[in-house]
Amino acid sequence: MSWAGKILRVNLNAGTVTPEPLNMEWAMQYLGQRGLATKYLVEETDPKVDPLSPDNKLIMATGPLTGTMASTGGRYSVITKGPLTGAIACSNSGGFFGAELKHAGWDMIIFEGRSPKPVYLYVEDDHAELIPADEIWGKSVWETDQILHEKHADPLIRIAAVGRAAEKGCLYAAIVNDLHRAAGRSGVGTVMASKQVKAVVVRGTKGISNIRDPEAFEEVTEAAKKVLAENAVTGEGLPKYGTQVLMNVINEIGAMPTRNMRDVQFEGASKISGEAMYEPRESDGKPNLVTNGACFGCTIACGRISTIDPTHFTIKDKPQYRHASGGLEYEAAWALGSDEGIDDLDALTYANFLCNEDGLDPISFGATVAAAMELYEMGVITREDTGGIELKFGNAEALARCAELTARGEGFGQVLGLGSKRLCEKYGHPDLSMTVKGQEFPAYDPRGIQGMGLAYATSNRGACHLRGYSVASEVLGIPYKTDPLVTEGKAELVKAFQDATGAVDSSGLCVFTTFAWTLEDIAPQIDAACEGNWTPEKLQEVGERVWNLERKYNIEAGITGKYDTLPKRLLKEAAKTGPAKGMANRLDEMLPEYYSLRGWTPDGVPTPETLQRLGV
Amino acid sequence: MKLRLKLYATLGDYLPSGVRGHETTLDIGPETTVQQVIDRLGIPEEQAHLVLVDGVYVEPQARSSRVLREGEVLAIWPPVAGG
Ligand code: SF4
């Protein structure tokens, strides 16, 4: 049994913390982390709840392999109803916080209600308490981390916190742990702040002592690590270039969302790519990239640690940003770069630092700035609205200023904090919001990668690449190559990716392992650690079960099949350049087949037979 | 005939010496195939994973027959992925 078997329930109205046993019957059905926490949320809350009301709950959940010696076994997820989307929110993070929570002996923390005053939760093994947060409320994540480390005088504590953006109501605020790892999407940080919870501090000294078959576990995890090490992607490509290696790939194939998705190729892509992060800069001869970094137990180490050119306009008067910190991942580089038409690597790195410092989802932030830039160039948003910012595509100063204001919830940053959907509605141009279910797109234009259109439209948490990454097959040839410009076969492909990801996200492992591992590699690791006879087939079924449970929750929340669509721009306006030139996304060719493969009605509702088959 | 060549990620090492960045122009004869360029550069087969001509993927079995035309862009990557 590699679950700790214990949940910490935090009632913020009453200020109580209560341990309770994990529901093992549900764990057998939903495994852990994403799946199991979704089950708790579904059972304990009304899907129609206002996401920012005390009746919404927020769950931090580990998986059974979190904190073990399985490679990448350090993940946790935050599950709640998302304020950006009104749909289920589930954001996954690495770093060290999740493993520490597990080592303290907890599978999950469930926050309910709302504290009358700002608090933070302190957990040290079995001991847990709520502590007034007066000295950290109003501070950034980085300041909070420093203050709490000094206060508790323990360098080994791990901290997850929200920044000023969340406190000020930015709808896509993240929860940042270990300074630069984040449960980033859908506004999970906004929910945490609405409960007046500033941070969670964890110290765990118990380790993991209940692996079902320790010898077998050591054997299978070692074998699986060898697979990662010998695979060209996980053993070489990701450690060296990180996810940023994709910048040039996606640009070449003509699927790089550019200038609020008006274009599909960015002329400045190579200047902000993973390769560019290695180029020595003129001022001090150093490259942007300092080193790669790894989350707990990870043998891939895809993380980027970077510095900004000390003479760059963003920081020349701000020595506090001259240290090395979490650098650009592909998603941030795209959203802060090509979507604004900005090719200034240092400006992007600066904006990314601010996203980490104050807990902003860089994808939603960047895409919202891009929408605002388009509206500014149309004359709809004025210089008066922006407080004097010349919000034109390509203006790196404007990006830096927007990041500063949004991070602190000041001035025009308050408007940007609404997200692209509400911002475009506010200015009377809802069609210019590049979102699905209210959430901004990630870095793949679905005109150039057709299957991703289906993956976005049907994603349970709004536009997202991590729910069904068909890019792996359509572009990268993993596990096999398919043509990105055709729709045939994509319904099946997207479903398979969605289900497999649902299982991986429920295990405690990182989804990047699946560039080398299949469920055939993952199942033996779970099975050696946990009771329950975990086979690849059973995991695939767990993933499908999770998917349908999330879907059911969304439908009950009012997010029905009618929201399984894409912005008009992507369905009607053809790509102007690249291999997809002349093509829009052909969602209508994929969606009916997808519903049918899922065992859903033509309106996208899971049939009673499907729910019964899966035991939902 | 001129070909624009882009070698990314670790394949940058296979660019002709003296080339800065990841891109160069190559002189090729008429009827030169994708595979002939890969061989001329000395890129091992397993490293020429993602091979694109003007952004369109060329399958391994088509590389010996796909003839390059004036002005086309050949871009090659080793196995890579991200997210
Ligand atoms: S592959 Fe990257 S994101 Fe995943 S656990 Fe490892 S370092 Fe973290």
CSV table of N, CA and C and ligand atoms in Angstrom, one decimal, chain A residues 71-75 92-95 181 228 234 238-239 242-243 292-304 329 508-513 515, ligand 1:
chain,number,residue,atom,x,y,z
A,71,SER,N,10.9,7.1,-10.8
A,71,SER,CA,11.3,8.4,-11.5
A,71,SER,C,10.2,9.3,-11.7
A,72,THR,N,10.4,10.6,-11.4
A,72,THR,CA,9.4,11.7,-11.5
A,72,THR,C,8.3,11.6,-10.4
A,73,GLY,N,8.4,10.7,-9.5
A,73,GLY,CA,7.4,10.5,-8.5
A,73,GLY,C,7.3,11.6,-7.4
A,74,GLY,N,7.1,12.8,-7.9
A,74,GLY,CA,7.0,13.9,-6.9
A,74,GLY,C,5.8,14.8,-7.2
A,75,ARG,N,4.8,14.3,-8.0
A,75,ARG,CA,3.8,15.2,-8.4
A,75,ARG,C,2.6,15.3,-7.4
A,92,ASN,N,-1.6,20.4,-12.1
A,92,ASN,CA,-0.6,19.5,-11.6
A,92,ASN,C,0.7,20.2,-11.5
A,93,SER,N,1.5,19.9,-10.4
A,93,SER,CA,2.8,20.5,-10.2
A,93,SER,C,3.8,19.5,-9.8
A,94,GLY,N,5.1,19.9,-10.1
A,94,GLY,CA,6.2,19.0,-9.6
A,94,GLY,C,6.9,19.7,-8.5
A,95,GLY,N,8.2,19.8,-8.6
A,95,GLY,CA,9.0,20.4,-7.5
A,95,GLY,C,9.1,19.4,-6.4
A,181,ARG,N,7.8,26.2,-9.3
A,181,ARG,CA,6.9,25.2,-9.8
A,181,ARG,C,5.5,25.5,-9.5
A,228,LEU,N,14.0,5.4,-19.5
A,228,LEU,CA,14.0,6.9,-19.7
A,228,LEU,C,15.4,7.3,-20.1
A,234,THR,N,13.8,11.5,-23.5
A,234,THR,CA,13.8,11.7,-22.1
A,234,THR,C,15.3,11.6,-21.6
A,238,LEU,N,15.1,16.3,-23.7
A,238,LEU,CA,14.5,17.1,-22.6
A,238,LEU,C,15.5,17.7,-21.6
A,239,PRO,N,16.5,16.9,-21.1
A,239,PRO,CA,17.5,17.5,-20.2
A,239,PRO,C,18.2,18.6,-20.9
A,242,GLY,N,15.0,21.1,-22.8
A,242,GLY,CA,13.8,21.3,-22.1
A,242,GLY,C,12.6,21.3,-23.1
A,243,THR,N,11.5,21.7,-22.7
A,243,THR,CA,10.3,21.7,-23.6
A,243,THR,C,10.5,22.8,-24.7
A,292,ASN,N,20.0,22.9,-16.2
A,292,ASN,CA,18.7,22.3,-16.2
A,292,ASN,C,18.4,21.9,-14.7
A,293,GLY,N,17.2,21.5,-14.4
A,293,GLY,CA,16.8,21.2,-13.1
A,293,GLY,C,15.8,20.1,-13.0
A,294,ALA,N,15.7,19.4,-11.9
A,294,ALA,CA,14.8,18.3,-11.8
A,294,ALA,C,13.8,18.5,-10.6
A,295,CYS,N,12.7,17.9,-10.8
A,295,CYS,CA,11.7,17.8,-9.6
A,295,CYS,C,12.1,16.6,-8.8
A,296,PHE,N,11.4,16.4,-7.7
A,296,PHE,CA,11.7,15.3,-6.8
A,296,PHE,C,11.8,14.0,-7.5
A,297,GLY,N,12.9,13.3,-7.3
A,297,GLY,CA,13.0,11.9,-7.8
A,297,GLY,C,13.1,11.8,-9.3
A,298,CYS,N,13.2,12.9,-10.1
A,298,CYS,CA,13.1,12.8,-11.5
A,298,CYS,C,14.5,12.6,-12.1
A,299,THR,N,14.5,11.6,-13.0
A,299,THR,CA,15.8,11.3,-13.7
A,299,THR,C,15.8,11.9,-15.1
A,300,ILE,N,14.8,12.7,-15.5
A,300,ILE,CA,14.8,13.4,-16.8
A,300,ILE,C,15.4,14.8,-16.6
A,301,ALA,N,14.9,15.6,-15.7
A,301,ALA,CA,15.4,16.9,-15.4
A,301,ALA,C,15.2,17.9,-16.6
A,302,CYS,N,14.0,18.1,-16.9
A,302,CYS,CA,13.7,19.0,-18.1
A,302,CYS,C,13.7,20.5,-17.7
A,303,GLY,N,13.7,20.8,-16.4
A,303,GLY,CA,13.5,22.2,-16.0
A,303,GLY,C,14.6,23.1,-16.5
A,304,ARG,N,14.3,24.4,-16.6
A,304,ARG,CA,15.2,25.4,-17.1
A,304,ARG,C,15.5,26.4,-15.9
A,329,GLU,N,9.8,27.8,-20.0
A,329,GLU,CA,9.4,26.6,-20.6
A,329,GLU,C,8.7,27.0,-21.9
A,508,GLY,N,0.9,10.0,-9.5
A,508,GLY,CA,2.0,10.7,-8.8
A,508,GLY,C,3.2,10.9,-9.7
A,509,LEU,N,3.1,10.4,-11.0
A,509,LEU,CA,4.2,10.5,-12.0
A,509,LEU,C,4.0,11.6,-12.9
A,510,CYS,N,5.0,12.0,-13.6
A,510,CYS,CA,5.0,13.2,-14.5
A,510,CYS,C,4.6,12.6,-15.9
A,511,VAL,N,3.7,13.4,-16.6
A,511,VAL,CA,3.2,12.9,-17.9
A,511,VAL,C,4.4,13.0,-18.9
A,512,PHE,N,5.5,13.7,-18.7
A,512,PHE,CA,6.6,13.7,-19.6
A,512,PHE,C,7.2,12.3,-19.7
A,513,THR,N,7.0,11.5,-18.8
A,513,THR,CA,7.6,10.1,-18.9
A,513,THR,C,7.0,9.4,-20.1
A,515,PHE,N,6.7,10.1,-23.0
A,515,PHE,CA,7.5,10.2,-24.3
A,515,PHE,C,8.3,9.0,-24.4
C,1,SF4,S1,10.3,15.7,-16.5
C,1,SF4,FE1,10.5,17.8,-16.0
C,1,SF4,S2,8.5,18.5,-15.2
C,1,SF4,FE2,8.5,16.2,-15.2
C,1,SF4,S3,9.2,15.7,-13.1
C,1,SF4,FE3,11.0,15.8,-14.4
C,1,SF4,S4,11.8,17.9,-14.2
C,1,SF4,FE4,9.7,17.9,-13.4
